mmCIF file of C-alpha atoms and ligand atoms in Angstrom:
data_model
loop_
_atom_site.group_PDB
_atom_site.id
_atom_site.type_symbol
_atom_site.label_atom_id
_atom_site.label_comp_id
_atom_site.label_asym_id
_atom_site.label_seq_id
_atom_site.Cartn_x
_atom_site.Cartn_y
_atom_site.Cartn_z
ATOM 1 C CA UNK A 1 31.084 -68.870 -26.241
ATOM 2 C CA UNK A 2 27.678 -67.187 -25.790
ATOM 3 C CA UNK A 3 26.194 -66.704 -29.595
ATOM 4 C CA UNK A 4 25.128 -63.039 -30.020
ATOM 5 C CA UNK A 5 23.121 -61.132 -32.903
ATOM 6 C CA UNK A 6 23.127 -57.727 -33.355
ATOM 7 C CA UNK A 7 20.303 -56.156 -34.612
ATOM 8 C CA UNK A 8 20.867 -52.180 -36.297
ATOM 9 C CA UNK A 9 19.161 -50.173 -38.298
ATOM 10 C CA UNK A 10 21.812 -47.630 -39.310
ATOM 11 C CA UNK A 11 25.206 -46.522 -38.605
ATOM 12 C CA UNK A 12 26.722 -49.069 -36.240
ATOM 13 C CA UNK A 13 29.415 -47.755 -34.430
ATOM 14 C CA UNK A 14 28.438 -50.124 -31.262
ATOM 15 C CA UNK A 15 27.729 -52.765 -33.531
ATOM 16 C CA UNK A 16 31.675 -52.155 -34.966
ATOM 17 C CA UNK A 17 32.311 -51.676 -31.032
ATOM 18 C CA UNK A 18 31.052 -55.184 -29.996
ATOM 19 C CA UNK A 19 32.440 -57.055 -33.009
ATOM 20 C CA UNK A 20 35.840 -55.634 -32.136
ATOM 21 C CA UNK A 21 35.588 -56.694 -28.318
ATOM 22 C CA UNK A 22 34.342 -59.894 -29.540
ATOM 23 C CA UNK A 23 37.798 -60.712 -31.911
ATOM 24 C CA UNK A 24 39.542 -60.687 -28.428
ATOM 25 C CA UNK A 25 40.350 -64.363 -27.935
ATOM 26 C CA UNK A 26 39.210 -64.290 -23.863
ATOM 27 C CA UNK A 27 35.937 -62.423 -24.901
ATOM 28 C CA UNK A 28 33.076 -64.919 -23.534
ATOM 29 C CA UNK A 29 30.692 -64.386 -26.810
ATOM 30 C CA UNK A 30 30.769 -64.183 -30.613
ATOM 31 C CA UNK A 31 28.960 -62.337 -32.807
ATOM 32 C CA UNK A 32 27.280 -64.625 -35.116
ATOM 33 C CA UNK A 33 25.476 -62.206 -37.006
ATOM 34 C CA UNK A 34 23.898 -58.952 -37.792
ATOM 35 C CA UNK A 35 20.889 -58.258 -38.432
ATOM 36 C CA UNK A 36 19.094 -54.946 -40.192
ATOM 37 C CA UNK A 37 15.646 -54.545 -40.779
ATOM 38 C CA UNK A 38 16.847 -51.525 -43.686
ATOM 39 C CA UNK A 39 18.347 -52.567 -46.462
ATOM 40 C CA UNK A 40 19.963 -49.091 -46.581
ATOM 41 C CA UNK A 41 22.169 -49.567 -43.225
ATOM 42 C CA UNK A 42 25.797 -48.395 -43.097
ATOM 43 C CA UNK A 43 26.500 -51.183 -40.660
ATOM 44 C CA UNK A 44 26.035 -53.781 -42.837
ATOM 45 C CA UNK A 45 28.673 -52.869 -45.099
ATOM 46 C CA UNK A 46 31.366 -52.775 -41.720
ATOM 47 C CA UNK A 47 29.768 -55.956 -40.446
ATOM 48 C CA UNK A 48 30.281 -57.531 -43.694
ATOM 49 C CA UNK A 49 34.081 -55.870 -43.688
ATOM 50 C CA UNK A 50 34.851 -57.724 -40.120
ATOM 51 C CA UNK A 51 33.576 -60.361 -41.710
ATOM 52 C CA UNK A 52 30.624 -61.524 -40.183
ATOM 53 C CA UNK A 53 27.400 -62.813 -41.276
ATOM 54 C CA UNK A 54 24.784 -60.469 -42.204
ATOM 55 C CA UNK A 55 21.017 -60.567 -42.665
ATOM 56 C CA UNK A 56 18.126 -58.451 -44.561
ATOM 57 C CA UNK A 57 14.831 -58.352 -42.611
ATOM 58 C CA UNK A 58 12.901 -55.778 -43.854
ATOM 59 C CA UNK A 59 10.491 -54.404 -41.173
ATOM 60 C CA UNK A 60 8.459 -52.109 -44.062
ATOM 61 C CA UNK A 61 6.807 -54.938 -45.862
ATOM 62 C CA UNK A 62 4.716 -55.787 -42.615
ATOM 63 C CA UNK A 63 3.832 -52.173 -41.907
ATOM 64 C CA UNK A 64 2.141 -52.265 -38.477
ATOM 65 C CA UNK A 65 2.250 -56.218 -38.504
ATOM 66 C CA UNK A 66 5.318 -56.217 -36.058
ATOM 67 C CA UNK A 67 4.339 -60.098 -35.007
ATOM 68 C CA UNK A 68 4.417 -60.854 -38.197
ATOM 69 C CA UNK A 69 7.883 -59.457 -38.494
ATOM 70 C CA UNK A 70 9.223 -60.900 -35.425
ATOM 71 C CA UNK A 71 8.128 -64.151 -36.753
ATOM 72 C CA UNK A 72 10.835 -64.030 -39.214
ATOM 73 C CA UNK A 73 13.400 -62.412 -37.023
ATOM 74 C CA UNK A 74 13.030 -65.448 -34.779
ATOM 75 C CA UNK A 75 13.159 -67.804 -37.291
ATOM 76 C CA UNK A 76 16.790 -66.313 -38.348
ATOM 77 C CA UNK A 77 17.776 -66.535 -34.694
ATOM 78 C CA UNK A 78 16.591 -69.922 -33.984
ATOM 79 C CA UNK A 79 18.601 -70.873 -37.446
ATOM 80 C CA UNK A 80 21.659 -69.391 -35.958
ATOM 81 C CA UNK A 81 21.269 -70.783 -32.593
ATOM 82 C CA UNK A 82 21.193 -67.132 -31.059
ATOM 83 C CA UNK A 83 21.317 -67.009 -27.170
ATOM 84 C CA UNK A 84 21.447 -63.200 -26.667
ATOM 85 C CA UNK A 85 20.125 -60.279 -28.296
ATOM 86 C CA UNK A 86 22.209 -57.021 -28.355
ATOM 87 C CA UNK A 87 20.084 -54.018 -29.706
ATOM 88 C CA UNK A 88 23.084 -50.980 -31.402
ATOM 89 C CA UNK A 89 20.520 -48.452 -32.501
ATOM 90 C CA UNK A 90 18.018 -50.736 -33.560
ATOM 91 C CA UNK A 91 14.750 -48.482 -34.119
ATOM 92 C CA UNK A 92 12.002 -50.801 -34.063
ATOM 93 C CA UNK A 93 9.812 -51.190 -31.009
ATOM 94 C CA UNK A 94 8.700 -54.974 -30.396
ATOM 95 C CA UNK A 95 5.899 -56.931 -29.355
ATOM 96 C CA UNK A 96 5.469 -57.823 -25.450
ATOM 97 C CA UNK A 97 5.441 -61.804 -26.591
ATOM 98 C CA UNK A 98 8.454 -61.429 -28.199
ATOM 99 C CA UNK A 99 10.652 -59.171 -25.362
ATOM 100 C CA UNK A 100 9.248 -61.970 -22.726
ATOM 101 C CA UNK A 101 10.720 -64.565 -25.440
ATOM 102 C CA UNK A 102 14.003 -63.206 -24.941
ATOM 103 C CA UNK A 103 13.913 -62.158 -21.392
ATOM 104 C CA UNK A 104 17.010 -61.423 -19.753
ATOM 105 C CA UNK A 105 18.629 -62.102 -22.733
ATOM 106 C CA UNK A 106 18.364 -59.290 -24.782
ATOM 107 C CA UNK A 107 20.232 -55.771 -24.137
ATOM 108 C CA UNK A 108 20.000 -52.441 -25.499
ATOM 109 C CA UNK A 109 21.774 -49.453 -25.636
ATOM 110 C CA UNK A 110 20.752 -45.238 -25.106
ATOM 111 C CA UNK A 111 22.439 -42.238 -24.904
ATOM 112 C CA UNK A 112 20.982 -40.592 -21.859
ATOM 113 C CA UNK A 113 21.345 -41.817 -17.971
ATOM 114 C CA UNK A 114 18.150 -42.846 -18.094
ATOM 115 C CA UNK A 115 15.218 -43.591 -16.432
ATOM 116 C CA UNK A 116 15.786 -39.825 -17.769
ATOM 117 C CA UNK A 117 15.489 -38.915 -21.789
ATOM 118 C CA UNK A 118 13.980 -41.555 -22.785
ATOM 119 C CA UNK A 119 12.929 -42.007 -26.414
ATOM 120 C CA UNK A 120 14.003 -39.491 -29.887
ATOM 121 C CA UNK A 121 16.159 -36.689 -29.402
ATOM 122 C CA UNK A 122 17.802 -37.860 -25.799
ATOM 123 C CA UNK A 123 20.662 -35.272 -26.155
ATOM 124 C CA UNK A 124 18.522 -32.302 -27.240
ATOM 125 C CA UNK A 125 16.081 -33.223 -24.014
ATOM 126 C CA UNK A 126 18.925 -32.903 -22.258
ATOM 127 C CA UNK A 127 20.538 -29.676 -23.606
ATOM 128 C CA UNK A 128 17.637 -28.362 -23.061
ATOM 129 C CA UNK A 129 16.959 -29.758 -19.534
ATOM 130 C CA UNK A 130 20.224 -28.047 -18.701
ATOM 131 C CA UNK A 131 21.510 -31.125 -16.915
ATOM 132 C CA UNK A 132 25.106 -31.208 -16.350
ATOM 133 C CA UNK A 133 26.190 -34.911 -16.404
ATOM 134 C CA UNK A 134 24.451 -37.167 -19.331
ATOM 135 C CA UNK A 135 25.545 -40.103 -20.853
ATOM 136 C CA UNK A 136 25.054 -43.543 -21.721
ATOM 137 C CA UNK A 137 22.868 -46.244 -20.313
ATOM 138 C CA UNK A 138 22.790 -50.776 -21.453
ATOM 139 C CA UNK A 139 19.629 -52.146 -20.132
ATOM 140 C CA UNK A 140 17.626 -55.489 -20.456
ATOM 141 C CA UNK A 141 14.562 -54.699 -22.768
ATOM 142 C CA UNK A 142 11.566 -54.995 -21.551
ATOM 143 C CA UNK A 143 8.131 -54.263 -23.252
ATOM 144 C CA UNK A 144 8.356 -50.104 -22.563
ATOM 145 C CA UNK A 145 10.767 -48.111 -24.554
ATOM 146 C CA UNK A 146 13.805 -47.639 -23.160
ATOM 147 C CA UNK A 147 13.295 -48.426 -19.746
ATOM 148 C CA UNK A 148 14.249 -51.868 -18.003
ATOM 149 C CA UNK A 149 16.929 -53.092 -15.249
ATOM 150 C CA UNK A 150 20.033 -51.070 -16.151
ATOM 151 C CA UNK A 151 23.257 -53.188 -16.309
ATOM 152 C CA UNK A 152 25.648 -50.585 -16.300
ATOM 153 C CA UNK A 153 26.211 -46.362 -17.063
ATOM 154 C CA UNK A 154 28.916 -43.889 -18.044
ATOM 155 C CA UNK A 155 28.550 -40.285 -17.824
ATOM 156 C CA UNK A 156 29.967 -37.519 -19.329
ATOM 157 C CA UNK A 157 30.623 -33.652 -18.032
ATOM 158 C CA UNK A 158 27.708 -31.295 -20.365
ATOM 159 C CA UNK A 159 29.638 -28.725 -21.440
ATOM 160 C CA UNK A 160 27.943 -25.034 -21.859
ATOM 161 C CA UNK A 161 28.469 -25.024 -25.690
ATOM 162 C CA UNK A 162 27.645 -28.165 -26.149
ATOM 163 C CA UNK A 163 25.282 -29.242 -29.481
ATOM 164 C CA UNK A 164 23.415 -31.914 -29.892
ATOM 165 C CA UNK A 165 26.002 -33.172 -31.617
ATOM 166 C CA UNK A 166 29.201 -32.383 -29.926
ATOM 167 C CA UNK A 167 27.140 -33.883 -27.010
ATOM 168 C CA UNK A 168 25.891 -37.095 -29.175
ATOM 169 C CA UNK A 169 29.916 -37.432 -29.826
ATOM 170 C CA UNK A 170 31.170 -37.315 -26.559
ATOM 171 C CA UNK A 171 28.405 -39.823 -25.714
ATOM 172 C CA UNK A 172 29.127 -41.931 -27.599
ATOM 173 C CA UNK A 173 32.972 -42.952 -26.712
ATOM 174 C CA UNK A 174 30.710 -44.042 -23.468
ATOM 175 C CA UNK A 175 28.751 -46.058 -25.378
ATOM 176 C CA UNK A 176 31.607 -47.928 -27.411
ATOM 177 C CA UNK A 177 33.283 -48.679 -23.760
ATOM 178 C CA UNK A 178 29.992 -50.021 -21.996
ATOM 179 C CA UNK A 179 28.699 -51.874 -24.517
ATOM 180 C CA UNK A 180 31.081 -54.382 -24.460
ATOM 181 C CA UNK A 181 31.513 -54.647 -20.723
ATOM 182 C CA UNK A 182 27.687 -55.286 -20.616
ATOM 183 C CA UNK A 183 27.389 -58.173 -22.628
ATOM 184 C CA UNK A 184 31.133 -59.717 -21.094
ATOM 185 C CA UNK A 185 28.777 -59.461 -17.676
ATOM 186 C CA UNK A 186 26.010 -60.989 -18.776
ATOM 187 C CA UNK A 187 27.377 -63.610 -21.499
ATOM 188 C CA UNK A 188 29.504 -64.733 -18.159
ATOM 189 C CA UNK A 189 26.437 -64.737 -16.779
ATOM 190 C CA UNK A 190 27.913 -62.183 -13.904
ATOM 191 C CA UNK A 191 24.356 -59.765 -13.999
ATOM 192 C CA UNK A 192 20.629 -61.637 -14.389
ATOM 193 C CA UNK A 193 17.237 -60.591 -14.452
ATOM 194 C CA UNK A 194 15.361 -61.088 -11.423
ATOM 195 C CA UNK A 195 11.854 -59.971 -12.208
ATOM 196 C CA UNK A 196 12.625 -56.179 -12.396
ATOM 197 C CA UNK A 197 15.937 -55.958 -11.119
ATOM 198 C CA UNK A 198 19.441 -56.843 -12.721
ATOM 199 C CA UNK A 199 21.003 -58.506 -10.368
ATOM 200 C CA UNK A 200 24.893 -59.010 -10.059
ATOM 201 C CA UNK A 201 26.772 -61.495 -9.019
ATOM 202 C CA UNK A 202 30.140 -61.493 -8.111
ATOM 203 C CA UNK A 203 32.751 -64.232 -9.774
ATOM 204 C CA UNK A 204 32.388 -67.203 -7.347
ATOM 205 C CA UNK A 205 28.702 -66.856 -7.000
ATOM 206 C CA UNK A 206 28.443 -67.399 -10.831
ATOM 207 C CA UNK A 207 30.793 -70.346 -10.526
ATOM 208 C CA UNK A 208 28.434 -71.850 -7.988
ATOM 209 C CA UNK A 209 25.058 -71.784 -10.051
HETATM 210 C C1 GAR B 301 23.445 -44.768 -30.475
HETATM 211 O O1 GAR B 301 23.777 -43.532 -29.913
HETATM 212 C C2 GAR B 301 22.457 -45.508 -29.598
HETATM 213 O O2 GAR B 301 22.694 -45.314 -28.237
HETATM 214 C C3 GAR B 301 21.164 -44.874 -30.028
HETATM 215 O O3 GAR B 301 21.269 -44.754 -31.426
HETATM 216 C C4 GAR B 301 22.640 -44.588 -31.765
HETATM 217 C C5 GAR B 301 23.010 -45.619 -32.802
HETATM 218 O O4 GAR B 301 24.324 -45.382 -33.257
HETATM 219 N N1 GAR B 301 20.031 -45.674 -29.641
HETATM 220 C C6 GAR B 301 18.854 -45.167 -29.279
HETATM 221 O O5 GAR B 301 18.609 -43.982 -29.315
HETATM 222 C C7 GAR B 301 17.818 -46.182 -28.842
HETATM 223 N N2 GAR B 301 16.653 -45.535 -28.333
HETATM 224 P P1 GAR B 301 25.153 -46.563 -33.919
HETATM 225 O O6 GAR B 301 24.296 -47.149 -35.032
HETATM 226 O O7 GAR B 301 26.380 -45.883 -34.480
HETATM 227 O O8 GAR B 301 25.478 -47.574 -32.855
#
């Protein structure tokens, strides 16, 4: 099995969504820890619950030194023999060194089809774009914010009385189905990044390469 970390910094509901995929004894990767750079992060307290390992990185102690805080994030992964990267509401924007470090392995998750709504406040921009479909988008990272080669969607109907967050709710049932399916594809090694395309491949073609 593929070894995965999570990395949050709050809530993690698709953090609790991948760890529950991931008890499924067919699932192709394990979570083999979680990682918050806030102490203060509800998801820690689940992870720990499911009974996996968790980890403290602080991002505030190194301020706008973000290589300096990567440093230490990689040394955690390289001690846990990580092989892919799954970003559940992780709010810290990383370096370009360390995004190529972990290209095509690392995935991320936002609600909004993008390449539209990118960034804060995706379901207000689009409430207020008056779009009728949004929903949920897992990409491979790649230095801009939210952007990169999408590896799979799920929309949802906007409703005319919809909130930002009856909206973020509906969205998010989305996000608890993709998420999983993503990382199955890619910790089969069924999608791929090819410079700035996923790629995907169908069963037999992975069982070739
Ligand atoms: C999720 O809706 C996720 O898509 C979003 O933050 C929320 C985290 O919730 N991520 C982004 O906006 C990234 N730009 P969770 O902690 O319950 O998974």
């Amino acid at each position: 099995k593929r070894r995965v970390a999570i990395l949050i910094s709050g809530r993690g509901s698709n953090m609790a969504a991948l760890i529950r995929a991931a008890a499924e004894p067919d699932f192709p990767a394990e979570i083999a820890v979680v990682i918050s750079n806030r102490v203060d992060a509800a998801g820690l307290q689940k992870a720990a619950a499911s009974g996996i390992a968790v980890e403290i990185i602080e991002s505030k102690p190194f301020g706008k030194d973000r290589a300096g805080f990567e440093a230490k994030l990689q040394q955690a992964l390289d001690a846990r023999g990580i092989e892919i990267i799954c970003l559940a509401g992780f709010m810290r924007l990383f370096t370009a060194a360390f995004v190529q470090r972990w290209y095509g392995r690392m995935l991320n998750i936002h609600p909004s089809l993008l390449p539209s709504f990118p960034g804060l406040d995706p379901h207000g921009q689009a409430l207020r774009a008056g779009v009728k479909l949004s929903g949920a988008t897992v990409h491979f990272v790649i230095p801009e914010t939210d952007a990169g080669p999408i590896v799979m969607q799920g929309a949802v109907v906007v409703k005319d009385d919809d909130t930002p967050e009856t909206l973020s709710e509906r969205i998010l049932g989305v996000e608890h189905r993709i998420y999983p399916d993503a990382l199955q594809l890619l910790a089969k090694g069924l999608v791929r990044l090819e410079g700035d395309l996923c790629r995907t491949s169908t069963v037999e073609q992975a069982e070739q390469s």
